[in-house]
PDB file of C-alpha atoms (C1' of nucleotides) in Angstrom:
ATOM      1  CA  UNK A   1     -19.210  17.400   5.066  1.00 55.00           C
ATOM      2  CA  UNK A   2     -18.017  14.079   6.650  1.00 54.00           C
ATOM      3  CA  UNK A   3     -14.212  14.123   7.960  1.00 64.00           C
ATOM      4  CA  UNK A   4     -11.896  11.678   7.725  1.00 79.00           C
ATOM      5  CA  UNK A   5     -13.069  10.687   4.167  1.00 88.00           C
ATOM      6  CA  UNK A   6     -11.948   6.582   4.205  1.00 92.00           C
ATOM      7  CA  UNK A   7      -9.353   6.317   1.146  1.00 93.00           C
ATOM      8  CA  UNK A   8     -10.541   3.629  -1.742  1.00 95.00           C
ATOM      9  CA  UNK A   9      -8.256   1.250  -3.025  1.00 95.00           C
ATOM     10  CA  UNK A  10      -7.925   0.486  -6.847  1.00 94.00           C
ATOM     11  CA  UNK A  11     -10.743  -1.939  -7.354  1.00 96.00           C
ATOM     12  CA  UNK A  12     -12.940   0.306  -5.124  1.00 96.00           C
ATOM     13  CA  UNK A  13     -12.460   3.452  -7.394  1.00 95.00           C
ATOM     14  CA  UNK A  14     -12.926   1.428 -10.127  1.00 95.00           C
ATOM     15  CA  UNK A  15     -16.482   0.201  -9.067  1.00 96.00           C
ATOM     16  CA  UNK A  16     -17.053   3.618  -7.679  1.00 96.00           C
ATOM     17  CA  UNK A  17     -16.419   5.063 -11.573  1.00 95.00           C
ATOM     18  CA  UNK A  18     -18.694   2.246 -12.988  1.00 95.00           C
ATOM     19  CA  UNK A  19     -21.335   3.359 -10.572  1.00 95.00           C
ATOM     20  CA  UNK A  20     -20.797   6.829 -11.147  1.00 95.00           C
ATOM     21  CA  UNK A  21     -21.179   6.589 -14.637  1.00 93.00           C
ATOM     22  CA  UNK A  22     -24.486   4.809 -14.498  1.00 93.00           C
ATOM     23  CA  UNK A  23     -27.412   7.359 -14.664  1.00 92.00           C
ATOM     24  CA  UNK A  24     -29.291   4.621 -13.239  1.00 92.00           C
ATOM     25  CA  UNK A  25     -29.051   2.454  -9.879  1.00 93.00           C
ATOM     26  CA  UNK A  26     -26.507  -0.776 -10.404  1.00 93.00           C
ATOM     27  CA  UNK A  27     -26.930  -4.271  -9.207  1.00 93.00           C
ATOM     28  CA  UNK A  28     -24.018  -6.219  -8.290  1.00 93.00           C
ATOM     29  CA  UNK A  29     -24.365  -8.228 -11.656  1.00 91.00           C
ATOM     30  CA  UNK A  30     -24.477  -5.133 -13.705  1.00 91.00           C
ATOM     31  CA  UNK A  31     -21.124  -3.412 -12.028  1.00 94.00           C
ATOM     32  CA  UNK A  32     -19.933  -7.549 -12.875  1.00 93.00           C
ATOM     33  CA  UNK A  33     -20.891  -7.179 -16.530  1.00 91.00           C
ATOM     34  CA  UNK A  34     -19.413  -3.426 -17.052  1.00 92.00           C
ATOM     35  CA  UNK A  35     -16.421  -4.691 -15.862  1.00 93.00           C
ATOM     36  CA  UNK A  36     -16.416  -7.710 -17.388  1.00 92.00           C
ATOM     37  CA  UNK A  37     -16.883  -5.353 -20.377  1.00 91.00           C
ATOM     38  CA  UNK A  38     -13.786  -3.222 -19.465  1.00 90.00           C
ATOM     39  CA  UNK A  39     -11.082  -6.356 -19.646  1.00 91.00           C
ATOM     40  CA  UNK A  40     -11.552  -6.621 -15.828  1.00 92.00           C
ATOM     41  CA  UNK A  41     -13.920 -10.154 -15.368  1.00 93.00           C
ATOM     42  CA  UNK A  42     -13.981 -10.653 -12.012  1.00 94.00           C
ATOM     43  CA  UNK A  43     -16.706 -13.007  -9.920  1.00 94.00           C
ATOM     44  CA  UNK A  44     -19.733 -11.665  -8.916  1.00 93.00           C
ATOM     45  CA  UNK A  45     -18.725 -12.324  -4.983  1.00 94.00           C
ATOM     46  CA  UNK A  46     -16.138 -10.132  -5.419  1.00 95.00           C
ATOM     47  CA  UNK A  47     -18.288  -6.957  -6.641  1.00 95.00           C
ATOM     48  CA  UNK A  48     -20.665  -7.849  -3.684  1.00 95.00           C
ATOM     49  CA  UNK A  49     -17.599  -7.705  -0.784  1.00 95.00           C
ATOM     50  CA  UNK A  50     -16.347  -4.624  -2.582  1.00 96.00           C
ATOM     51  CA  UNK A  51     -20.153  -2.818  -3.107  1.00 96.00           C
ATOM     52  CA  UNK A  52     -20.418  -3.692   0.787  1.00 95.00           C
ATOM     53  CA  UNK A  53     -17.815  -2.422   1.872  1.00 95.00           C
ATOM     54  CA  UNK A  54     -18.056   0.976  -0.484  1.00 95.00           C
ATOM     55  CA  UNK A  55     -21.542   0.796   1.376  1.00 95.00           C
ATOM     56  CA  UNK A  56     -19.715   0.866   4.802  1.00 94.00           C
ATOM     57  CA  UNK A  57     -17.677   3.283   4.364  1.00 94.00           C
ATOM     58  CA  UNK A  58     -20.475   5.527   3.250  1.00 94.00           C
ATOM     59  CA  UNK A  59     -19.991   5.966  -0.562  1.00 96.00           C
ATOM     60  CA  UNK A  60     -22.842   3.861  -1.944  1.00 96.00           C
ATOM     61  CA  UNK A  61     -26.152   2.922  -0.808  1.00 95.00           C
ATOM     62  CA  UNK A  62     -28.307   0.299  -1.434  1.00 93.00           C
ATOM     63  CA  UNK A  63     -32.046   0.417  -2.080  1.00 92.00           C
ATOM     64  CA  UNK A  64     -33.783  -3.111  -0.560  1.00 89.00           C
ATOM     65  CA  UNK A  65     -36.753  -2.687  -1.666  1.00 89.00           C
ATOM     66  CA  UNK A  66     -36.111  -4.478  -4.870  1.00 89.00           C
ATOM     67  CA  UNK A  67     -34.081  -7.728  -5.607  1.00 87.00           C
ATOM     68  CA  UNK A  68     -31.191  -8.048  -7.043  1.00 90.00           C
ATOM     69  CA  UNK A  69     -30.353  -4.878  -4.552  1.00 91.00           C
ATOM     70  CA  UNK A  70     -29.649  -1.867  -6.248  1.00 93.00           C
ATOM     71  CA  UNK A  71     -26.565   0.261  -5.544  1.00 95.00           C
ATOM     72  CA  UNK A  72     -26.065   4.035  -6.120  1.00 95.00           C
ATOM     73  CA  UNK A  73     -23.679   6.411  -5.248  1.00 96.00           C
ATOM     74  CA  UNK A  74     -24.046   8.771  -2.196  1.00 96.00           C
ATOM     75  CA  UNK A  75     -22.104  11.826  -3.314  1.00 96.00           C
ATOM     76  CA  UNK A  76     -21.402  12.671  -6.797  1.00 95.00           C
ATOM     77  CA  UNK A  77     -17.905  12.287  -8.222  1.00 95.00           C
ATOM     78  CA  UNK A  78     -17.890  16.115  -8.272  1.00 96.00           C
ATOM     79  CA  UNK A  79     -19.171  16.310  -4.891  1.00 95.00           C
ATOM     80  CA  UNK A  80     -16.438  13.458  -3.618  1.00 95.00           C
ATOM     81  CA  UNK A  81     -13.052  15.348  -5.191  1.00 95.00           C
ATOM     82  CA  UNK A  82     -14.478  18.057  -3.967  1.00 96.00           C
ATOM     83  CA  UNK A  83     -15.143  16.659  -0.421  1.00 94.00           C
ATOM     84  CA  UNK A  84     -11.154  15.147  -0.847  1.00 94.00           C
ATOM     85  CA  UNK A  85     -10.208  18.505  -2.210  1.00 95.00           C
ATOM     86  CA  UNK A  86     -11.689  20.532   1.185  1.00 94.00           C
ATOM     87  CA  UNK A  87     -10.067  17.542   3.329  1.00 94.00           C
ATOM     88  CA  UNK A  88      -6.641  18.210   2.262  1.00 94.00           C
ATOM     89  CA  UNK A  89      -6.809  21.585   2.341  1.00 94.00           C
ATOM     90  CA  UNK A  90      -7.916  20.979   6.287  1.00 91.00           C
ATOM     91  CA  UNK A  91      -4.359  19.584   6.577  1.00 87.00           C
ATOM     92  CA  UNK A  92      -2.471  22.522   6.591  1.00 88.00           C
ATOM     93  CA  UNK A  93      -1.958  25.100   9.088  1.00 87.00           C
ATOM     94  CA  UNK A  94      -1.560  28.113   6.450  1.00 92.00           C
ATOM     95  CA  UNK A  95      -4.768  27.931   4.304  1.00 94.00           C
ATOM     96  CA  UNK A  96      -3.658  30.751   2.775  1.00 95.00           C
ATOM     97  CA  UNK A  97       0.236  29.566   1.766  1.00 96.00           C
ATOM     98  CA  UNK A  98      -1.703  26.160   0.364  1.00 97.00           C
ATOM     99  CA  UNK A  99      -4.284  28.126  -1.907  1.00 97.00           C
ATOM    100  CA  UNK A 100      -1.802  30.658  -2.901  1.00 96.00           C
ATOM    101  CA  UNK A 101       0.723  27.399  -3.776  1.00 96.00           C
ATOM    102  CA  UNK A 102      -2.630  25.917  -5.731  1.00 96.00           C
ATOM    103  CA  UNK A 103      -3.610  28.751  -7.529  1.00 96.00           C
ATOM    104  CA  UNK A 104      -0.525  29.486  -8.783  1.00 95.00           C
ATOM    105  CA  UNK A 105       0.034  26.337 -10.064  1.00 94.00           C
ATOM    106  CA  UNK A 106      -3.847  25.723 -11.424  1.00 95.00           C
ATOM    107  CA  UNK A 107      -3.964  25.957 -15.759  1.00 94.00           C
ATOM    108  CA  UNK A 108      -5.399  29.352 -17.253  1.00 95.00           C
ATOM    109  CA  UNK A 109      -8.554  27.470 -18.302  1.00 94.00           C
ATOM    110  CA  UNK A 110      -8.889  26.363 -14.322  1.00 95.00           C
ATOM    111  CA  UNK A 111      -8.385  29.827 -13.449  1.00 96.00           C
ATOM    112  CA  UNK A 112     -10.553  31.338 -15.349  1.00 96.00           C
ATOM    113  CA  UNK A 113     -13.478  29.105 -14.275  1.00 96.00           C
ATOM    114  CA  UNK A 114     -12.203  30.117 -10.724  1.00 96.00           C
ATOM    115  CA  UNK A 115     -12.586  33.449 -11.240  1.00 95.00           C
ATOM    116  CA  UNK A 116     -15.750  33.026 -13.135  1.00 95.00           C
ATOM    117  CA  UNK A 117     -17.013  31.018 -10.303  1.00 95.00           C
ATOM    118  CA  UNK A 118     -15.610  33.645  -7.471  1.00 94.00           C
ATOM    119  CA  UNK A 119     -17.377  36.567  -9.414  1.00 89.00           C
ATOM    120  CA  UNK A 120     -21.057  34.956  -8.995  1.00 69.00           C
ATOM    121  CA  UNK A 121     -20.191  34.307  -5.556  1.00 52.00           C
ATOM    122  CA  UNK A 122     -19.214  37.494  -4.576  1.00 48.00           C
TER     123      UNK A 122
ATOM    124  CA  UNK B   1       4.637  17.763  -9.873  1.00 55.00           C
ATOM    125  CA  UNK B   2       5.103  14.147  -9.158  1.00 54.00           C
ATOM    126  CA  UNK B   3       2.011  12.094  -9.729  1.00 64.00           C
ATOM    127  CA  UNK B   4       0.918   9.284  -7.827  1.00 79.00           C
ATOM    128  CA  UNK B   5       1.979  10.602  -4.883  1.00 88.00           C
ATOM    129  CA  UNK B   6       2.346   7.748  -2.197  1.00 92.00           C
ATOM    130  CA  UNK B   7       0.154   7.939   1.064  1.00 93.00           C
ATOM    131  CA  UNK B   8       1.609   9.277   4.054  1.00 95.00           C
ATOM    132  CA  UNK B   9       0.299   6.460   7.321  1.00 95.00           C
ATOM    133  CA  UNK B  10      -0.119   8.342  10.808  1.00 95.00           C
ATOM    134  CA  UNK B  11       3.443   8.113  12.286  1.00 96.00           C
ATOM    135  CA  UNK B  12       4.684   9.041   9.327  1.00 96.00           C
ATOM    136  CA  UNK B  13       2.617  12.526   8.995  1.00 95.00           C
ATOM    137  CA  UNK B  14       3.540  13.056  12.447  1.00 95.00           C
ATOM    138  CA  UNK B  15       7.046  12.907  11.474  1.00 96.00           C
ATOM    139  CA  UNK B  16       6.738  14.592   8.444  1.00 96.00           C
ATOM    140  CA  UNK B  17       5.042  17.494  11.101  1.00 95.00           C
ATOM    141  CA  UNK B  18       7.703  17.942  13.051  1.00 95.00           C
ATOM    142  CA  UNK B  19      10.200  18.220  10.024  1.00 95.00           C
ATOM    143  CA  UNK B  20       8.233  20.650   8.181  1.00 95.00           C
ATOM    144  CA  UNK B  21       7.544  22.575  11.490  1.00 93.00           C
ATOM    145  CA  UNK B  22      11.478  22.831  12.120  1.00 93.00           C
ATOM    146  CA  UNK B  23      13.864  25.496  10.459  1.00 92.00           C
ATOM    147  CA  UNK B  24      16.848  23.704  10.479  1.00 92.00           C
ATOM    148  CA  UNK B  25      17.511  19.819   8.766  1.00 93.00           C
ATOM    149  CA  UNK B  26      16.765  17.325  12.032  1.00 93.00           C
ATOM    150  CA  UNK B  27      18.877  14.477  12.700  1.00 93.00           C
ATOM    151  CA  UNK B  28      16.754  11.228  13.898  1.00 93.00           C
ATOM    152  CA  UNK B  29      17.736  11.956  17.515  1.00 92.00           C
ATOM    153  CA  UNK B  30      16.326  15.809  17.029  1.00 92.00           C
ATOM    154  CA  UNK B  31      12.827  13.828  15.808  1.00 94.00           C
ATOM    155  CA  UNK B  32      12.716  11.365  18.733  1.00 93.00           C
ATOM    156  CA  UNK B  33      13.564  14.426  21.444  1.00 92.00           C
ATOM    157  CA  UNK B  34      10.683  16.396  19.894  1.00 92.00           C
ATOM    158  CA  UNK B  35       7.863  13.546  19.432  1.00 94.00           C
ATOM    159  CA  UNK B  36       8.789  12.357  23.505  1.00 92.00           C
ATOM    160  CA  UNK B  37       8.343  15.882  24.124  1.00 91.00           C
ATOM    161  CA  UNK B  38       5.199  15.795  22.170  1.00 90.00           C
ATOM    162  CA  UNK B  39       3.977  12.475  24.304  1.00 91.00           C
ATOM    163  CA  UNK B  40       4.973  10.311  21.962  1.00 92.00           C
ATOM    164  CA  UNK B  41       8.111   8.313  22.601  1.00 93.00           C
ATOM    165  CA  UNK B  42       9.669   6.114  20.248  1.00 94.00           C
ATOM    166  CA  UNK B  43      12.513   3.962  19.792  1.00 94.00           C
ATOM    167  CA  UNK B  44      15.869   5.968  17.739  1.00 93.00           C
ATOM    168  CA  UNK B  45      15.375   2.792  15.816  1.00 94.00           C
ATOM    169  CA  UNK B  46      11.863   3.361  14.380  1.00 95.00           C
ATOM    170  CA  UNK B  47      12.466   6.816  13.333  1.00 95.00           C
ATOM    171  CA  UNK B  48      15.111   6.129  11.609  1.00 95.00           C
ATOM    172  CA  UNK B  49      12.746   3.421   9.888  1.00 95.00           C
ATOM    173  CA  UNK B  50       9.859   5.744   9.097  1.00 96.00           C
ATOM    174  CA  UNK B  51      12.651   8.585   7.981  1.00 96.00           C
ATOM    175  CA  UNK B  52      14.275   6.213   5.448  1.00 95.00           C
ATOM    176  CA  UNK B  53      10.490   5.029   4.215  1.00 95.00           C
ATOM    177  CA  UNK B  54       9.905   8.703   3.635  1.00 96.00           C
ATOM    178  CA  UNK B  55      13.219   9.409   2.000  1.00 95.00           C
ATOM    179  CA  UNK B  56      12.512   6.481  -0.059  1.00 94.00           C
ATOM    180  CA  UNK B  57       8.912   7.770  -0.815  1.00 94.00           C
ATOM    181  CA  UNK B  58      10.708  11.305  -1.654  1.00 94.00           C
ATOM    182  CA  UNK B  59       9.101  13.671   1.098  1.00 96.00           C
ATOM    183  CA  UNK B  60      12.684  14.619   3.110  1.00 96.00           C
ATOM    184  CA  UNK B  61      16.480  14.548   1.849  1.00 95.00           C
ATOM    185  CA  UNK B  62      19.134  13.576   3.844  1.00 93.00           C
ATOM    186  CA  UNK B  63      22.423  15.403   4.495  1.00 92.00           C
ATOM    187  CA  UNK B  64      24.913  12.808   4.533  1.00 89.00           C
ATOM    188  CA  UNK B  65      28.125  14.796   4.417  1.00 89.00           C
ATOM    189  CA  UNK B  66      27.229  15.547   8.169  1.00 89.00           C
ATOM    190  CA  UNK B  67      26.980  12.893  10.733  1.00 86.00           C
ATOM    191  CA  UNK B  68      24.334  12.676  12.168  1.00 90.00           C
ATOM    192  CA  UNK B  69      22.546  12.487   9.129  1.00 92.00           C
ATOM    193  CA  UNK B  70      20.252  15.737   8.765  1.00 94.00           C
ATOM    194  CA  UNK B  71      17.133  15.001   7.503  1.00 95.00           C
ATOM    195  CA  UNK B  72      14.838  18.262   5.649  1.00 95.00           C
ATOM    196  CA  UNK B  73      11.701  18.075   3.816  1.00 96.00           C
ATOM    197  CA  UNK B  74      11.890  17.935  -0.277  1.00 96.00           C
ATOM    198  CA  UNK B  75       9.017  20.534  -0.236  1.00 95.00           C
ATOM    199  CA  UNK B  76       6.953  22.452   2.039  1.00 95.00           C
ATOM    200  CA  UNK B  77       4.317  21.659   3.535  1.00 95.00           C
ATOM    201  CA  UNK B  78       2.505  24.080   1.537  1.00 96.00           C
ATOM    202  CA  UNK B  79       3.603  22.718  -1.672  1.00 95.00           C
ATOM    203  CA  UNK B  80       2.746  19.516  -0.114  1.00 95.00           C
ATOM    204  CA  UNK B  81      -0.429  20.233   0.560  1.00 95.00           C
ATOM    205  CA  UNK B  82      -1.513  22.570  -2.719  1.00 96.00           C
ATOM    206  CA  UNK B  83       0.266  19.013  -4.928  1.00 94.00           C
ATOM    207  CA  UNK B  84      -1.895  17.056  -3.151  1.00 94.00           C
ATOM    208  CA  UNK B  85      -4.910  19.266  -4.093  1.00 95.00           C
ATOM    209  CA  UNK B  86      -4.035  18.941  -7.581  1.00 94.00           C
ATOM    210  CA  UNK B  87      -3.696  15.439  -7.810  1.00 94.00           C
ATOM    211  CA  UNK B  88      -7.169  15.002  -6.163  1.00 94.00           C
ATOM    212  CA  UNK B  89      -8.646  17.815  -8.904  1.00 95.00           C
ATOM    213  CA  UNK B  90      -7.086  15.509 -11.548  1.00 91.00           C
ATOM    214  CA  UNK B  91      -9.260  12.451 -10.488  1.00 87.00           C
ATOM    215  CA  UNK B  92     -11.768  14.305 -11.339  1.00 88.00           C
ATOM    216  CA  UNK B  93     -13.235  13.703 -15.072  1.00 87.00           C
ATOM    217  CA  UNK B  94     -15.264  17.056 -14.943  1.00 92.00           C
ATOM    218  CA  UNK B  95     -12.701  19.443 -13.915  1.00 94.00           C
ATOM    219  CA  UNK B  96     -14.921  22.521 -14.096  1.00 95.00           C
ATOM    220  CA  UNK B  97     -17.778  20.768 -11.986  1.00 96.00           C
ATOM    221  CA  UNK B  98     -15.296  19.751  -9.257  1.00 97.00           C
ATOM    222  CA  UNK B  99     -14.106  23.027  -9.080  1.00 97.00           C
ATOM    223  CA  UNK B 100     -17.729  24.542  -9.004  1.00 96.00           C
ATOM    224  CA  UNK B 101     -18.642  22.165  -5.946  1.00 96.00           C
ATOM    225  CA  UNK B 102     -15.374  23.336  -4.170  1.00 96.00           C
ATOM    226  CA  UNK B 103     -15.840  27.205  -4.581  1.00 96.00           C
ATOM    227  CA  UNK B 104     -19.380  26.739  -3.620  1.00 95.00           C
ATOM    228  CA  UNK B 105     -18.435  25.504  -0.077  1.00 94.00           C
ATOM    229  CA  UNK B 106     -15.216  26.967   0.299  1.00 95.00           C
ATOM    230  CA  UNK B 107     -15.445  29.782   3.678  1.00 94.00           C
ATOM    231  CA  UNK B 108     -15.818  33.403   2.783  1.00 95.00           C
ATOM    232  CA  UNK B 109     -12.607  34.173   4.061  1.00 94.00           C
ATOM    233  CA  UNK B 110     -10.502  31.424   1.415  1.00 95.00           C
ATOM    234  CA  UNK B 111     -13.027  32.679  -1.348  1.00 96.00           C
ATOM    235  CA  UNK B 112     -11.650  36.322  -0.653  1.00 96.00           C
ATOM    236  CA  UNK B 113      -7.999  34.745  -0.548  1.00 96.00           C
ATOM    237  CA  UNK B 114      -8.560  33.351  -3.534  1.00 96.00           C
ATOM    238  CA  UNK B 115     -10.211  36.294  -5.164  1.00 95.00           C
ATOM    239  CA  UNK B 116      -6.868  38.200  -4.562  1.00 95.00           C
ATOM    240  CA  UNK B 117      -4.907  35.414  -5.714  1.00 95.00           C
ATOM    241  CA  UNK B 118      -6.351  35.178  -9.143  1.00 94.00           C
ATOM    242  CA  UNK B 119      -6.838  38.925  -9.635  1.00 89.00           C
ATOM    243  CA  UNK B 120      -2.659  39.479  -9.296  1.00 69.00           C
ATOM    244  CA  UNK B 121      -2.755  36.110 -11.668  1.00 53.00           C
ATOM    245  CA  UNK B 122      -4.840  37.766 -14.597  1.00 48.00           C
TER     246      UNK B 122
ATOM    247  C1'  DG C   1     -44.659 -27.375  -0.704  1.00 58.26           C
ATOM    248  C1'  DA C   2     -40.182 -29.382  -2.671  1.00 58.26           C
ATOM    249  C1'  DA C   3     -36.843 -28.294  -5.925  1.00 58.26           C
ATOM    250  C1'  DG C   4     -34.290 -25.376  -8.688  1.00 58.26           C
ATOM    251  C1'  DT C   5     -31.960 -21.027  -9.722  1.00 58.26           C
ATOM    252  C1'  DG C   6     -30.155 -16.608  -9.333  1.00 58.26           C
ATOM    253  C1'  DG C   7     -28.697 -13.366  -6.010  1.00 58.26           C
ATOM    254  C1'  DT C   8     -26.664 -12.230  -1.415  1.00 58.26           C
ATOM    255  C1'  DT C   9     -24.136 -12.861   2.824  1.00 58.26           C
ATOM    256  C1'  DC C  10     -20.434 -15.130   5.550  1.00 58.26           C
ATOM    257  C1'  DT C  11     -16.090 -16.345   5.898  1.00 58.26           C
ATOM    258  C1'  DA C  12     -11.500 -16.515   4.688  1.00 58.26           C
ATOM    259  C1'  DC C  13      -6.957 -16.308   2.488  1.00 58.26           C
ATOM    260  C1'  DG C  14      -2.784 -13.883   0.712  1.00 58.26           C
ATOM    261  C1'  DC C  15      -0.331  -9.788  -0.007  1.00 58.26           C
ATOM    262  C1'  DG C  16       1.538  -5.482   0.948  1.00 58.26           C
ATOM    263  C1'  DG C  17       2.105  -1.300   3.723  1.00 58.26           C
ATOM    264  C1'  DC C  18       2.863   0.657   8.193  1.00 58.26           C
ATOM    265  C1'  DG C  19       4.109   0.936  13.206  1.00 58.26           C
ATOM    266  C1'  DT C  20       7.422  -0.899  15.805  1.00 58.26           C
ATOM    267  C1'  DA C  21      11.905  -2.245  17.302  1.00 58.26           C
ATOM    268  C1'  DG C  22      16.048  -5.707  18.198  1.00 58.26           C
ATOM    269  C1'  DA C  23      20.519  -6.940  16.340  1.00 58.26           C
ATOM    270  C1'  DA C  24      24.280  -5.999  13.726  1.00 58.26           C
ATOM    271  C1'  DC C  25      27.205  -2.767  11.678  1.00 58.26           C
ATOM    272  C1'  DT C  26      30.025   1.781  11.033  1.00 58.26           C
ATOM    273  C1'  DC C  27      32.804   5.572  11.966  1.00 58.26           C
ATOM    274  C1'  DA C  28      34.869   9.541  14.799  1.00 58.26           C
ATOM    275  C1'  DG C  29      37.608  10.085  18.602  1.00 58.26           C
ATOM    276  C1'  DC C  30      40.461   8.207  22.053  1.00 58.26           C
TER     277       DC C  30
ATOM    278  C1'  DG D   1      41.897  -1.347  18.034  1.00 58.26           C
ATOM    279  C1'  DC D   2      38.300  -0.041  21.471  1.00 58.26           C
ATOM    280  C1'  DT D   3      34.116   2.479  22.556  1.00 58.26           C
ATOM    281  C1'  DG D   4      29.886   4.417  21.936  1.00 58.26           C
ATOM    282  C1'  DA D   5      26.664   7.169  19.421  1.00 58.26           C
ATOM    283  C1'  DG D   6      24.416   6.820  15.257  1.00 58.26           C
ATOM    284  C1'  DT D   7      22.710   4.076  11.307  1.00 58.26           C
ATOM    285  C1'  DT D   8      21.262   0.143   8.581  1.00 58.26           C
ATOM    286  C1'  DC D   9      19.321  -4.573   8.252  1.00 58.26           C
ATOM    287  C1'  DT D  10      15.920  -7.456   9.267  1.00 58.26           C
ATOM    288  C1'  DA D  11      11.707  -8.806  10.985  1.00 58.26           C
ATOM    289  C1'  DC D  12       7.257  -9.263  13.258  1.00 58.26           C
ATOM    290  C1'  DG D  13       2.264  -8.307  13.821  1.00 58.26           C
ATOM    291  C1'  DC D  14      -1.707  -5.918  12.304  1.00 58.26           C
ATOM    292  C1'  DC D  15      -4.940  -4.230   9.177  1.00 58.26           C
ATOM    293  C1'  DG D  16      -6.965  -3.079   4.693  1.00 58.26           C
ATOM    294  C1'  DC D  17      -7.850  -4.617   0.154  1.00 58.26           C
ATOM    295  C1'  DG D  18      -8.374  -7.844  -3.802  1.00 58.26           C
ATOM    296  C1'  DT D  19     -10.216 -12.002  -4.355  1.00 58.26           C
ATOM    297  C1'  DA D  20     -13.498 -15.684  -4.119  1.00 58.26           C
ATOM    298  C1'  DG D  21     -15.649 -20.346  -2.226  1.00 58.26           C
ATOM    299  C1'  DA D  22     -19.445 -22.011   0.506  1.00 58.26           C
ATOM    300  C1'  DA D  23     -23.542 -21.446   2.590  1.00 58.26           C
ATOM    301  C1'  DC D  24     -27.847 -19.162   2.767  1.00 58.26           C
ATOM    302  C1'  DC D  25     -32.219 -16.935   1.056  1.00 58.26           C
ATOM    303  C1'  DA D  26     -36.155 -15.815  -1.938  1.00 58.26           C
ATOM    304  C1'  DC D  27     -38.844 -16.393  -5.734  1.00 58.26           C
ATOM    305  C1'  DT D  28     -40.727 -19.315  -9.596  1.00 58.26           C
ATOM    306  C1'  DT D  29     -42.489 -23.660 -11.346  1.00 58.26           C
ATOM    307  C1'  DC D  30     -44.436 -28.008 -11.032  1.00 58.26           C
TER     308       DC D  30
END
DNA sequence: GAAGTGGTTCTACGCGGCGTAGAACTCAGC
DNA sequence: GCTGAGTTCTACGCCGCGTAGAACCACTTC
């Protein structure tokens, strides 16, 4: 698990979601046309700077083999909140204060799939 | 729980540290003495700054029937911490396979934590 | 192989947040 | 009303992000 998880700003998570969504791998102009889609028409230089620097920072990658480049995401979306969820909880000093504060504070239906998910585990 | 929490930058987690980490409300000058001791020496001036961005942002309260001002944290760093946690979790779109993907990696020390948690929860 | 066309990279600008702190102000005690 | 510690006001520089123009590259088509 990589530390020190770079944050996304808003247009970022929003290209992030349209890739996630995709089953497929995305070029820059389809990311452009979902958007576009969405109410959010932006140029197609834009989605490249953004898709480049997602790529940077280690979120998508790009396969070269083909042209127009296609981009796909490195982690799932589960995987990533996930990832974010394990980096906050790194914060603290009292792992066991922070879960206790989380699971008391999770729905029944969350806690149920916790303890669900505990009870194949262990 | 608030949503949309706002980011905390470096100096201000450091400060944030050294309020959470002290019993008693702090004045600015209590802050400075401790991040000098720390080997980090700053101006009164910019901790008063960062303290009134972070009042502002609503992680401390300040005492103002005292002078000094005393400044204490609006929740521990626990709570902190576990809000954060949920706010991540709520990104998610897939609750259930977030939460999979974090109990699968999760040590087996916080899976027996959490074990205990949820068995005095249901 | 020169030209066109769609796709990609390079470069850049503006804005806002954060680290940083000087200058000006305020209030308790003399 | 002066003094000095403590606080607010104001501001500057940097960096990340949203945004996109301009230049560059790689195929197709004649």
């Amino acid at each position: 698990m990589r530390k020190n998880m770079p944050a996304l700003g808003e247009l970022e998570r929003v290209v992030m979601d349209a890739v996630w969504d995709s089953p497929e791998a995305l070029s820059a102009y389809d990311v452009q046309q979902q958007l576009e889609a969405a109410g959010r028409p932006l140029a197609a230089t834009t989605l490249l700077t953004v898709l480049s620097r997602l790529e940077k920072k280690g979120f998508v990658a790009s396969d070269r083999t083909v042209r127009p480049y296609r981009y796909s995401p490195v982690a799932s979306r589960a995987d990533h909140v996930a990832e974010l969820m394990h980096e906050v909880l790194g914060e603290s000093r009292d792992r066991m204060a922070v879960l206790e504060r989380f699971v008391g504070s999770v729905s029944e239906e969350d806690a149920a799939v916790l303890r669900k998910l505990l009870r194949g585990d262990g």
